[in-house]
Coordinates of C-alpha atoms in Angstrom, one line a residue:
M1 CA 81.9 193.9 129.1
R2 CA 81.5 190.3 129.1
Q3 CA 82.5 189.8 125.4
L4 CA 85.5 192.0 125.9
S5 CA 86.7 189.8 128.8
K6 CA 85.9 186.7 126.7
M7 CA 87.8 188.1 123.7
Q8 CA 90.7 189.0 126.0
S9 CA 90.8 185.5 127.3
V10 CA 90.7 184.0 123.7
S11 CA 93.4 186.4 122.7
A12 CA 95.6 185.5 125.7
K13 CA 95.2 181.7 124.9
A14 CA 96.0 182.3 121.3
G15 CA 99.1 184.3 122.2
R16 CA 100.4 181.5 124.5
S17 CA 99.6 179.0 121.8
L18 CA 101.7 181.1 119.3
Q19 CA 104.4 181.5 121.9
R20 CA 104.5 177.7 122.3
I21 CA 104.7 177.3 118.5
G22 CA 107.4 179.9 118.4
N23 CA 109.3 178.2 121.1
L24 CA 108.9 174.9 119.4
Q25 CA 110.2 176.3 116.1
A26 CA 113.0 178.1 117.9
F27 CA 114.0 174.8 119.6
Q28 CA 113.7 172.9 116.2
V29 CA 116.1 175.5 114.7
Y30 CA 118.4 175.4 117.7
T31 CA 118.6 171.5 117.4
Q32 CA 119.4 171.8 113.7
V33 CA 122.1 174.3 114.2
A34 CA 123.6 172.3 117.1
G35 CA 123.6 169.2 114.8
W36 CA 125.4 171.2 112.2
V37 CA 128.0 172.4 114.8
G38 CA 128.6 168.9 115.9
Q39 CA 129.1 167.7 112.4
A40 CA 131.5 170.4 111.6
T41 CA 133.4 169.7 114.8
N42 CA 133.7 166.1 114.1
A43 CA 134.9 166.8 110.5
I44 CA 137.6 169.2 111.9
K45 CA 138.7 166.6 114.5
S46 CA 138.8 163.9 111.8
F47 CA 140.7 166.2 109.3
G48 CA 143.3 167.1 112.1
S49 CA 143.7 163.4 113.0
D50 CA 144.0 162.3 109.3
T51 CA 146.6 165.1 108.7
A52 CA 148.6 164.1 111.8
T53 CA 148.5 160.5 110.6
A54 CA 149.7 161.4 107.1
I55 CA 152.6 163.7 108.5
D56 CA 153.7 160.8 110.8
K57 CA 153.5 158.3 108.0
T58 CA 155.5 160.6 105.8
A59 CA 158.1 161.3 108.4
K60 CA 158.6 157.5 109.0
S61 CA 158.8 156.7 105.3
A62 CA 161.5 159.4 105.0
R63 CA 163.5 158.1 107.9
N64 CA 163.3 154.6 106.4
L65 CA 164.8 155.9 103.1
G66 CA 167.5 157.9 104.7
L67 CA 165.8 161.2 103.8
S68 CA 164.8 164.2 105.8
Y69 CA 161.1 165.0 106.1
G70 CA 161.6 168.0 104.0
E71 CA 163.4 166.1 101.3
F72 CA 160.7 163.5 101.1
A73 CA 157.9 166.0 101.2
G74 CA 159.6 168.0 98.4
L75 CA 160.1 164.9 96.4
G76 CA 156.5 164.0 97.0
M77 CA 155.4 167.3 95.6
A78 CA 157.4 166.7 92.4
A79 CA 156.1 163.2 92.2
S80 CA 152.5 164.2 92.6
E81 CA 152.9 166.2 89.4
A82 CA 153.5 163.1 87.8
G83 CA 150.7 161.4 89.3
L84 CA 152.4 159.4 92.1
Q85 CA 151.1 159.1 95.5
T86 CA 153.4 159.0 98.6
E87 CA 153.1 155.2 98.9
Q88 CA 154.2 154.9 95.4
L89 CA 157.1 157.3 95.8
F90 CA 158.2 155.3 98.7
D91 CA 158.3 152.1 96.6
V92 CA 160.2 154.0 93.8
F93 CA 162.9 154.8 96.4
K94 CA 162.9 151.5 98.0
D95 CA 163.5 149.9 94.6
M96 CA 166.1 152.6 93.6
N97 CA 168.1 151.9 96.9
K98 CA 167.9 148.2 96.4
N99 CA 168.8 148.2 92.7
T100 CA 171.7 150.7 93.3
A101 CA 173.2 148.7 96.2
E102 CA 172.9 145.5 94.0
A103 CA 174.4 147.1 91.0
A104 CA 177.3 148.4 93.1
A105 CA 177.9 144.9 94.3
G106 CA 177.9 143.6 90.8
A107 CA 174.6 141.8 91.1
G108 CA 170.9 142.4 89.9
G109 CA 169.8 143.8 86.5
A110 CA 170.1 147.5 87.2
G111 CA 173.8 147.6 86.5
D112 CA 173.3 147.7 82.7
A113 CA 170.6 150.3 83.1
F114 CA 173.1 152.6 85.0
R115 CA 175.8 152.1 82.5
E116 CA 173.4 153.0 79.7
L117 CA 172.8 156.3 81.4
G118 CA 176.5 156.8 81.9
L119 CA 176.2 156.6 85.7
D120 CA 178.5 154.6 88.1
A121 CA 176.4 152.6 90.6
N122 CA 179.1 153.1 93.3
E123 CA 179.2 156.7 93.0
L124 CA 175.3 156.8 93.2
L125 CA 175.4 154.5 96.2
A126 CA 177.7 157.1 98.0
M127 CA 175.1 159.9 97.5
N128 CA 172.3 160.9 99.6
P129 CA 169.1 159.2 98.3
A130 CA 167.6 162.5 97.3
K131 CA 170.7 163.5 95.2
R132 CA 170.8 160.0 93.9
F133 CA 167.2 160.2 92.6
E134 CA 167.9 163.6 91.0
T135 CA 171.0 162.4 89.2
I136 CA 169.2 159.3 87.9
V137 CA 166.0 161.3 86.8
G138 CA 168.4 163.9 85.1
A139 CA 170.2 161.2 83.2
L140 CA 166.9 159.5 82.2
G141 CA 165.7 163.0 80.9
H142 CA 168.5 162.8 78.2
V143 CA 167.3 159.5 76.8
G144 CA 165.4 160.5 73.7
N145 CA 163.5 157.4 72.9
A146 CA 160.4 157.0 75.3
A147 CA 160.1 153.3 75.2
E148 CA 163.9 153.0 75.9
R149 CA 163.5 155.5 78.8
S150 CA 160.7 153.5 80.4
A151 CA 162.6 150.3 80.2
I152 CA 165.6 151.7 81.8
A153 CA 163.4 153.5 84.5
M154 CA 161.6 150.2 85.3
R155 CA 164.9 148.4 85.8
I156 CA 166.1 151.1 88.3
F157 CA 162.7 152.4 89.8
G158 CA 160.6 149.3 89.4
E159 CA 157.1 149.4 88.0
Q160 CA 156.4 153.0 89.3
G161 CA 159.4 154.2 87.2
V162 CA 157.2 154.5 84.0
R163 CA 154.9 157.0 85.9
L164 CA 157.7 159.4 86.6
G165 CA 157.6 160.4 82.9
S166 CA 156.8 164.2 83.6
L167 CA 159.8 164.4 86.0
Y168 CA 162.2 163.3 83.2
A169 CA 161.1 166.7 81.5
T170 CA 161.9 168.8 84.5
G171 CA 165.0 166.9 85.3
A172 CA 167.2 167.1 88.4
A173 CA 166.6 171.0 88.6
G174 CA 163.0 170.6 88.8
I175 CA 163.3 168.0 91.6
A176 CA 165.8 170.2 93.5
E177 CA 163.5 173.1 93.3
A178 CA 160.5 171.2 94.7
V179 CA 162.7 170.0 97.6
E180 CA 164.0 173.5 98.1
M181 CA 160.5 174.8 98.2
A182 CA 159.3 172.2 100.8
Q183 CA 162.3 173.2 103.0
R184 CA 161.5 177.0 102.5
L185 CA 157.9 176.2 103.6
G186 CA 159.5 174.9 106.8
L187 CA 159.2 171.2 106.1
K188 CA 162.5 170.0 107.6

């Protein structure tokens, strides 16, 4: 009887030890999972914050260029196919607007570039910037020689004009389609 009692005591101690080990392992698993959940939550917060910041920046860029958010977002989609980032597209539009205004006033070096494309700077200046961009890109698409097209594009769009190469192939219709798609997606 004594041995049975002793065995029961040892068995109970072993059970409590195993339970403590199990509790420790469960706690370790819980701690690990809680850490993962915290990391995932932080990643989601960061993504949301980064997305909101990007949308705000794009909206401000669009306003500064005289475009709606949807127009700039659509143009951004088209430009990304050519490898341009939003900041680079902003620079393209900034240079295009500046060079068009200067050419319309008879100043700057872009006047000859517009004439080579058969475009009138005053007519371009009267257009919405998105339509102006579509018109110029469409005209550049008809320039057969790549070196000549690049030189003209740089005089109008600045350094980034060379990077718009794939847009010249899609032309004004491809750009208009990208803007239309952005607006259909609710980007106004």
